[in-house]
Tab-separated table of C-alpha atoms in Angstrom:
chain	number	residue	atom	x	y	z
A	581	UNK	CA	-4.506	29.478	-12.556
A	582	UNK	CA	-1.734	29.622	-15.165
A	583	UNK	CA	-2.703	31.962	-17.974
A	584	UNK	CA	0.127	31.133	-20.414
A	585	UNK	CA	-1.232	28.311	-22.587
A	586	UNK	CA	2.245	27.214	-23.735
A	587	UNK	CA	3.527	27.012	-20.142
A	588	UNK	CA	0.435	25.068	-19.105
A	589	UNK	CA	0.856	22.638	-22.019
A	590	UNK	CA	4.522	22.077	-21.109
A	591	UNK	CA	3.547	21.238	-17.519
A	592	UNK	CA	0.837	18.904	-18.758
A	593	UNK	CA	3.362	17.065	-20.929
A	594	UNK	CA	5.838	16.830	-18.033
A	595	UNK	CA	3.197	15.295	-15.775
A	596	UNK	CA	2.074	12.838	-18.441
A	597	UNK	CA	5.713	11.746	-18.744
A	598	UNK	CA	5.842	11.056	-14.985
A	599	UNK	CA	2.654	9.017	-15.057
A	600	UNK	CA	3.586	7.197	-18.286
A	601	UNK	CA	6.937	6.280	-16.704
A	602	UNK	CA	5.120	5.003	-13.631
A	603	UNK	CA	2.924	2.790	-15.796
A	604	UNK	CA	5.884	1.468	-17.762
A	605	UNK	CA	7.787	0.595	-14.579
A	606	UNK	CA	4.742	-1.178	-13.174
A	607	UNK	CA	4.183	-3.139	-16.375
A	608	UNK	CA	7.822	-4.204	-16.530
A	609	UNK	CA	7.713	-5.310	-12.927
A	610	UNK	CA	4.696	-7.478	-13.695
A	611	UNK	CA	6.248	-8.788	-16.907
A	612	UNK	CA	9.410	-9.812	-15.082
A	613	UNK	CA	7.361	-12.395	-13.199
A	614	UNK	CA	5.664	-13.660	-16.357
A	615	UNK	CA	8.926	-14.963	-17.752
A	616	UNK	CA	9.394	-17.180	-14.729
A	617	UNK	CA	12.093	-15.026	-13.176
A	618	UNK	CA	11.950	-13.034	-10.010
A	619	UNK	CA	12.912	-9.896	-11.899
A	620	UNK	CA	12.649	-6.770	-9.834
A	621	UNK	CA	11.828	-8.299	-6.443
A	622	UNK	CA	13.403	-6.205	-3.718
A	623	UNK	CA	14.173	-3.231	-5.935
A	624	UNK	CA	10.693	-1.908	-6.706
A	625	UNK	CA	10.990	0.965	-4.268
A	626	UNK	CA	14.341	2.071	-5.709
A	627	UNK	CA	12.944	2.228	-9.243
A	628	UNK	CA	9.716	3.914	-8.269
A	629	UNK	CA	11.473	6.454	-6.021
A	630	UNK	CA	13.039	8.037	-9.097
A	631	UNK	CA	9.525	9.106	-10.074
A	632	UNK	CA	9.385	11.183	-6.903
A	633	UNK	CA	12.219	13.405	-8.123
A	634	UNK	CA	10.440	13.841	-11.466
A	635	UNK	CA	7.078	14.520	-9.836
A	636	UNK	CA	8.406	17.209	-7.541
A	637	UNK	CA	10.237	18.738	-10.491
A	638	UNK	CA	6.865	19.206	-12.201
A	639	UNK	CA	5.507	20.782	-9.015
A	640	UNK	CA	8.478	23.164	-8.893
A	641	UNK	CA	8.051	24.098	-12.563
A	642	UNK	CA	4.362	24.741	-11.902
A	643	UNK	CA	5.133	27.063	-9.003
A	644	UNK	CA	7.743	28.860	-11.125
A	645	UNK	CA	5.115	29.439	-13.831
A	646	UNK	CA	2.648	30.760	-11.247
A	647	UNK	CA	5.342	33.099	-9.904
A	648	UNK	CA	6.374	34.173	-13.421
A	649	UNK	CA	2.882	35.443	-14.110
A	650	UNK	CA	3.062	37.640	-11.000
A	651	UNK	CA	0.800	35.708	-8.622
A	652	UNK	CA	3.567	35.907	-6.032
A	653	UNK	CA	7.182	37.034	-5.834
A	654	UNK	CA	9.532	34.451	-4.360
A	655	UNK	CA	12.451	35.726	-2.303
A	656	UNK	CA	14.603	33.196	-4.138
A	657	UNK	CA	14.089	30.164	-6.337
A	658	UNK	CA	13.880	26.593	-5.127
A	659	UNK	CA	10.996	24.284	-4.316
A	660	UNK	CA	10.661	25.053	-0.608
A	661	UNK	CA	10.844	28.824	-1.118
A	662	UNK	CA	8.349	28.643	-3.980
A	663	UNK	CA	5.951	26.598	-1.855
A	664	UNK	CA	6.175	29.033	1.038
A	665	UNK	CA	5.792	32.020	-1.287
A	666	UNK	CA	2.746	30.521	-2.985
A	667	UNK	CA	1.110	29.626	0.324
A	668	UNK	CA	1.824	33.066	1.796
A	669	UNK	CA	0.350	34.734	-1.308
A	670	UNK	CA	-2.884	32.789	-0.906
A	671	UNK	CA	-2.442	30.189	-3.632
A	672	UNK	CA	-5.021	27.508	-2.777
A	673	UNK	CA	-3.550	24.117	-1.903
A	674	UNK	CA	-5.412	20.829	-1.657
A	675	UNK	CA	-3.059	19.546	1.066
A	676	UNK	CA	-0.007	21.707	1.714
A	677	UNK	CA	1.212	19.655	4.737
A	678	UNK	CA	1.210	16.443	2.672
A	679	UNK	CA	3.105	18.119	-0.175
A	680	UNK	CA	5.640	19.594	2.235
A	681	UNK	CA	6.133	16.188	3.855
A	682	UNK	CA	6.632	14.708	0.387
A	683	UNK	CA	9.154	17.431	-0.429
A	684	UNK	CA	11.124	16.412	2.658
A	685	UNK	CA	11.026	12.760	1.555
A	686	UNK	CA	12.182	13.824	-1.907
A	687	UNK	CA	15.088	15.648	-0.253
A	688	UNK	CA	15.885	12.578	1.845
A	689	UNK	CA	16.021	10.550	-1.356
A	690	UNK	CA	18.088	13.048	-3.338
A	691	UNK	CA	20.527	14.067	-0.615
A	692	UNK	CA	20.676	11.169	1.841
A	693	UNK	CA	19.676	8.180	-0.347
A	694	UNK	CA	16.724	7.315	1.917
A	695	UNK	CA	14.423	5.327	-0.351
A	696	UNK	CA	10.674	5.611	0.342
A	697	UNK	CA	8.603	2.468	-0.081
A	698	UNK	CA	6.762	2.272	-3.393
A	699	UNK	CA	3.352	2.823	-1.792
A	700	UNK	CA	4.555	6.120	-0.294
A	701	UNK	CA	5.941	7.212	-3.651
A	702	UNK	CA	2.607	6.465	-5.341
A	703	UNK	CA	0.688	8.337	-2.629
A	704	UNK	CA	2.964	11.378	-2.960
A	705	UNK	CA	2.534	11.380	-6.741
A	706	UNK	CA	-1.235	11.275	-6.235
A	707	UNK	CA	-0.948	14.253	-3.859
A	708	UNK	CA	1.041	16.248	-6.414
A	709	UNK	CA	-1.535	15.338	-9.052
A	710	UNK	CA	-4.328	16.628	-6.795
A	711	UNK	CA	-2.539	20.003	-6.636
A	712	UNK	CA	-2.163	20.083	-10.426
A	713	UNK	CA	-5.882	19.394	-10.774
A	714	UNK	CA	-6.681	22.082	-8.195
A	715	UNK	CA	-4.593	24.591	-10.151
A	716	UNK	CA	-6.272	23.608	-13.460
A	717	UNK	CA	-3.127	22.154	-15.009
A	718	UNK	CA	-4.928	18.821	-15.295
A	719	UNK	CA	-8.651	18.312	-15.779
A	720	UNK	CA	-8.607	14.901	-14.094
A	721	UNK	CA	-6.179	12.255	-12.825
A	722	UNK	CA	-3.937	10.797	-15.517
A	723	UNK	CA	-4.504	7.098	-16.234
A	724	UNK	CA	-1.143	5.417	-15.777
A	725	UNK	CA	-2.089	1.748	-15.747
A	726	UNK	CA	-0.541	-0.392	-18.440
A	727	UNK	CA	-1.563	-3.952	-19.145
A	728	UNK	CA	0.836	-6.725	-19.954
A	729	UNK	CA	0.115	-9.997	-21.703
A	730	UNK	CA	2.535	-12.853	-21.336
A	731	UNK	CA	2.325	-15.857	-23.635
A	732	UNK	CA	4.457	-18.963	-23.354
A	733	UNK	CA	5.704	-20.272	-26.654
A	734	UNK	CA	6.823	-23.656	-25.446
């Protein structure tokens, strides 16, 4: 959908950063238990929620790139307006209602400090990723699982 190869590559790198960060956070959460401590118990959702802001930023940048190439003309800039403009112009969505619901949760996080549970954050990231695949930014889901080995020395 995006014709500009440099813009597409930039979006790809942004999304890989989101998923890499997700994997790193997960691996550190697991590692915190390996050392015998309780580590991040009770704060997982707070850490993971930050990924939601990053993920929706990639979505917004993607919609800006689609608009920049003339696919649609937004009345003004901003995620909600870009989403509405893209939908009105016939840009194909995998699940617009889910993305719009996620956008509202992102706004709740950013403006009202309402923290979604980690599972919801992961689901919303998967939904954004499905849109990026549908728009040919990604060829397939990005592997974001990291493994951690913990060895006791004593």
